[in-house]
Coordinates of C-alpha atoms and ligand atoms in Angstrom, one line a residue:
M5 CA 12.5 -15.7 6.2
I6 CA 9.0 -16.3 4.8
N7 CA 7.7 -13.5 2.5
I8 CA 4.2 -13.2 1.7
A9 CA 3.2 -10.7 -0.7
I10 CA -0.1 -9.8 -0.8
D11 CA -1.2 -6.9 -4.4
G12 CA -4.2 -5.8 -5.6
P13 CA -6.0 -1.4 -5.9
A14 CA -7.3 0.2 -2.8
G15 CA -9.7 -0.7 -0.7
A16 CA -9.6 -4.6 -1.2
G17 CA -8.8 -5.0 2.3
K18 CA -5.4 -5.8 2.1
S19 CA -4.1 -3.9 4.9
S20 CA -6.3 -5.5 7.3
V21 CA -6.0 -9.3 5.9
A22 CA -2.4 -8.7 6.4
R23 CA -2.7 -7.3 9.4
A24 CA -4.5 -9.9 10.8
A25 CA -2.3 -12.4 8.9
A26 CA 0.9 -11.5 10.5
E27 CA -0.1 -11.4 13.4
K28 CA -1.7 -15.0 13.7
L29 CA 1.7 -16.2 11.7
G30 CA 4.0 -13.6 14.3
F31 CA 5.4 -12.1 11.4
I32 CA 5.8 -8.6 10.9
Y33 CA 3.2 -6.7 8.4
V34 CA 4.8 -3.7 5.7
D35 CA 2.7 -2.0 4.5
T36 CA 4.5 0.0 1.1
G37 CA 1.8 2.3 0.6
A38 CA 3.1 4.4 3.4
L39 CA 5.9 4.7 1.6
Y40 CA 4.1 5.9 -1.3
R41 CA 2.1 8.4 1.0
S42 CA 5.2 10.0 2.9
I43 CA 6.8 10.8 -0.8
G44 CA 3.4 12.9 -1.8
V45 CA 3.2 14.7 2.1
N46 CA 6.9 16.1 1.9
A47 CA 6.1 16.9 -1.7
M48 CA 3.4 18.6 -0.5
R49 CA 5.3 19.7 2.5
N50 CA 7.9 21.3 0.5
G51 CA 5.7 23.4 -1.9
I52 CA 5.6 20.9 -4.8
A53 CA 2.9 19.7 -6.0
P54 CA 3.1 15.4 -6.3
D55 CA 2.4 15.9 -10.3
D56 CA 5.6 17.6 -11.2
R57 CA 7.9 15.2 -11.7
N58 CA 11.2 17.3 -11.6
G59 CA 10.5 18.7 -8.2
V60 CA 9.4 15.2 -6.5
I61 CA 12.9 14.2 -7.9
S62 CA 15.4 17.1 -7.1
L63 CA 13.7 16.2 -3.1
L64 CA 14.8 12.1 -2.7
P65 CA 18.6 13.2 -2.4
S66 CA 17.3 14.9 1.3
T67 CA 14.7 12.8 2.0
K68 CA 15.1 10.4 5.4
L69 CA 12.5 8.2 5.2
E70 CA 12.3 5.0 8.1
L71 CA 9.8 2.6 9.0
K72 CA 10.0 1.3 12.3
Y73 CA 7.9 -1.2 13.9
I74 CA 7.1 -0.6 17.8
D75 CA 5.2 -3.9 18.6
G76 CA 4.6 -4.7 16.0
V77 CA 3.0 -1.7 14.6
Q78 CA 4.5 0.6 11.5
R79 CA 5.3 4.1 11.8
V80 CA 6.7 5.7 9.7
F81 CA 9.3 9.0 9.7
L82 CA 10.2 11.5 7.7
G83 CA 13.6 13.4 8.7
G84 CA 13.3 11.3 12.3
D85 CA 9.2 13.9 12.3
D86 CA 6.5 10.6 13.0
I87 CA 4.0 11.5 10.1
S88 CA 1.8 8.2 10.7
E89 CA -1.3 10.0 10.9
E90 CA -1.0 12.3 8.5
I91 CA -0.1 10.2 5.0
R92 CA -3.6 8.9 5.6
L93 CA -5.5 11.9 5.1
P94 CA -7.9 12.0 1.7
E95 CA -5.0 14.7 -0.2
A96 CA -2.3 11.8 1.0
S97 CA -4.0 9.2 -1.0
M98 CA -3.5 11.0 -4.7
A99 CA -0.2 12.4 -3.8
A100 CA 0.2 9.3 -3.4
S101 CA -0.5 8.0 -6.7
N102 CA 0.5 11.1 -8.8
V103 CA 4.2 9.9 -7.1
S104 CA 3.9 6.2 -7.8
A105 CA 3.9 6.8 -11.2
I106 CA 7.3 8.3 -11.3
P107 CA 10.4 5.5 -11.5
E108 CA 13.1 7.7 -9.6
V109 CA 10.2 7.2 -6.7
R110 CA 10.5 3.5 -7.1
E111 CA 13.5 3.2 -7.4
F112 CA 14.4 5.6 -4.1
L113 CA 12.4 2.9 -2.5
L114 CA 13.4 -0.3 -3.5
D115 CA 15.9 -1.3 -0.6
L116 CA 14.1 0.0 2.2
Q117 CA 11.5 -2.4 0.9
R118 CA 14.5 -5.6 0.3
D119 CA 16.0 -5.3 3.3
I120 CA 13.1 -5.7 5.4
A121 CA 11.8 -8.4 3.7
K122 CA 16.1 -9.7 4.3
N123 CA 16.3 -9.6 7.2
N124 CA 12.3 -10.5 8.4
N125 CA 9.6 -13.3 7.8
V126 CA 7.2 -10.3 6.3
I127 CA 3.5 -10.6 5.0
M128 CA 4.0 -6.9 2.5
D129 CA 1.4 -5.4 0.7
G130 CA 1.7 -2.8 -2.2
R131 CA 0.7 -2.6 -5.8
D132 CA 4.0 -4.2 -7.4
I133 CA 5.4 -6.6 -4.3
G134 CA 4.9 -10.1 -6.5
T135 CA 6.0 -8.6 -9.4
V136 CA 9.0 -6.8 -9.3
I137 CA 10.3 -5.7 -4.9
L138 CA 9.7 -9.1 -4.3
P139 CA 9.0 -11.5 -6.8
D140 CA 10.7 -15.1 -5.6
A141 CA 8.3 -14.4 -1.9
Q142 CA 7.2 -17.5 -1.1
Y143 CA 3.6 -16.9 -1.1
K144 CA 1.9 -14.1 -3.6
F145 CA -1.8 -12.9 -3.3
F146 CA -3.7 -10.7 -5.2
L147 CA -6.9 -9.4 -3.3
T148 CA -9.5 -7.2 -5.2
A149 CA -13.3 -5.9 -4.8
S150 CA -15.4 -4.4 -7.4
A151 CA -14.7 -0.9 -7.5
E152 CA -18.3 0.0 -6.0
V153 CA -17.2 -2.1 -3.0
R154 CA -14.6 -0.8 -1.8
A155 CA -15.8 2.8 -1.7
E156 CA -18.8 1.1 0.6
R157 CA -15.8 0.2 2.8
R158 CA -13.5 2.5 2.8
F159 CA -16.8 5.4 2.9
K160 CA -17.0 3.4 6.5
E161 CA -14.1 3.4 7.8
L162 CA -14.1 6.8 7.8
K163 CA -16.6 7.9 8.8
E164 CA -15.7 5.7 11.7
K165 CA -13.5 8.2 12.5
G166 CA -15.9 10.8 12.0
I167 CA -14.3 11.8 8.4
E168 CA -17.5 13.0 6.9
V169 CA -17.0 12.0 3.0
D170 CA -18.8 11.8 -0.2
Y171 CA -19.4 8.5 -1.3
N172 CA -19.7 9.7 -5.3
Q173 CA -16.4 11.5 -4.8
L174 CA -14.6 8.2 -3.2
L175 CA -15.2 6.1 -5.6
D176 CA -14.5 8.4 -8.5
E177 CA -10.9 8.8 -6.6
I178 CA -10.6 4.9 -6.4
I179 CA -11.3 4.7 -10.1
K180 CA -9.2 7.6 -10.6
R181 CA -6.6 6.3 -8.2
D182 CA -7.4 2.4 -10.3
Y183 CA -6.5 3.8 -13.6
N184 CA -3.3 5.5 -12.6
D185 CA -1.9 2.5 -10.7
S186 CA -2.3 0.5 -13.3
H187 CA -1.4 2.4 -16.5
R188 CA 1.3 4.1 -15.4
E189 CA 4.6 2.7 -17.1
T190 CA 6.9 1.2 -14.1
A191 CA 5.9 -1.2 -12.2
P192 CA 1.6 -1.3 -12.9
L193 CA -0.7 -2.8 -10.9
K194 CA -0.4 -6.5 -12.3
K195 CA -1.9 -9.7 -11.2
A196 CA 2.2 -11.3 -10.7
D197 CA 1.4 -14.8 -13.1
D198 CA 2.1 -17.1 -10.4
A199 CA -0.2 -15.3 -7.7
I200 CA -3.5 -16.4 -7.0
L201 CA -6.4 -14.2 -7.2
I202 CA -8.8 -14.1 -4.3
D203 CA -11.9 -11.4 -5.1
S204 CA -13.4 -10.5 -1.5
S205 CA -16.6 -8.5 -3.2
D206 CA -19.1 -11.3 -1.5
M207 CA -16.6 -12.2 1.6
T208 CA -16.4 -10.3 4.8
L209 CA -13.3 -9.7 6.0
E210 CA -12.8 -12.9 7.7
E211 CA -13.8 -15.0 4.9
S212 CA -10.8 -13.4 3.7
I213 CA -8.2 -13.3 6.1
D214 CA -8.7 -17.5 5.8
A215 CA -8.8 -17.5 2.6
I216 CA -4.9 -16.4 2.2
I217 CA -4.2 -18.1 5.9
G218 CA -5.6 -21.4 5.2
K219 CA -3.0 -21.1 1.9
I220 CA -0.2 -20.6 4.1
K221 CA 2.4 -23.7 5.3
V222 CA 4.8 -22.2 7.7
Ligands
DC311 O1 -1.9 1.1 -0.5 P1 -2.5 2.9 -0.2 O2 -3.4 3.4 -0.5 O3 -1.3 3.3 0.8 O4 -1.2 3.0 -1.5 C1 -1.4 4.9 -1.8 C2 -0.5 4.6 -2.9 O5 1.0 4.1 -3.6 C3 -1.4 4.6 -4.2 O6 -2.1 5.1 -5.0 C4 -0.8 3.3 -5.3 C5 0.5 3.6 -4.6 N1 1.7 2.1 -4.1 C6 2.3 2.0 -5.4 O7 2.3 2.4 -6.5 N2 3.3 1.0 -4.8 C7 2.9 0.5 -3.9 N3 3.6 -1.2 -3.6 C8 1.9 0.7 -2.6 C9 1.3 1.6 -3.1

C-alpha cells in the first residue's frame, strides 16, 4: 500500500490539497482531525469539558467511532450517529485541540488510523502522521502558511457557508491552537525530519496541489 502523510497547522490547506491529490491518484483521503473533533463533540454531548482530562478519558471505553468512505467521501460516525457536520462547528475545533493533548485519546485513535493505512492507498492529513502514526509513509509533506493567511482563508471558507465570524477572533484562535498543538507533550505538531516542507502563503490552491502531486511517483 502507498501511504502519503500531510501534516501542518490548521488552515494551511491540508484538507483541500489532500482531497484533490487523493482524487487524482485514486487514493482514499483520510482526515484525522475529524477523529479528534469527534472525541471533543462526544465530551460536550456528555456535559464534559474538553479540557477535563479525567472526564474525557472516562468516556473512551464506551466510545464507538467509525470512519466510512461513501463515494470516496469520509463520514464519521459516533455510536452509529453521523456527526460529519456537527464536528465542523467552531466550538468543535477548540474542543478537538483540547482533547488532542490527552495522551490516552491519541492512543485510543492510533490503531484506527494505522488500520486504514494498512489496508488502503491513503493520503492522510493531520499533525503527527509523518512523525508518529505512519513513520514509514513513502511520502511525507509538511504544509504550512502564515497565521494571517490561514485566518483569511478560514474566514472566507466560513463566510461562503453563511457563517459570520470575526476575523481577529479567528486569527487569535488559530494562534492559540498552533501554540496548543505544537507545545503539547505527546505527538506535538512538528515537521518529520524526512518530510518535504511546503509554505503555501503565496501559493494558490492549485499551486499547492501541483507542488505535492509533482513529487509523487505511483
Ligand atoms: O485538522 P483539524 O483542524 O480538523 O484538527 C482539529 C484539532 O485536532 C487540531 O487542533 C489538532 C488536532 N489534531 C491532532 O492533534 N492530530 C491530528 N492528527 C489531527 C488533528
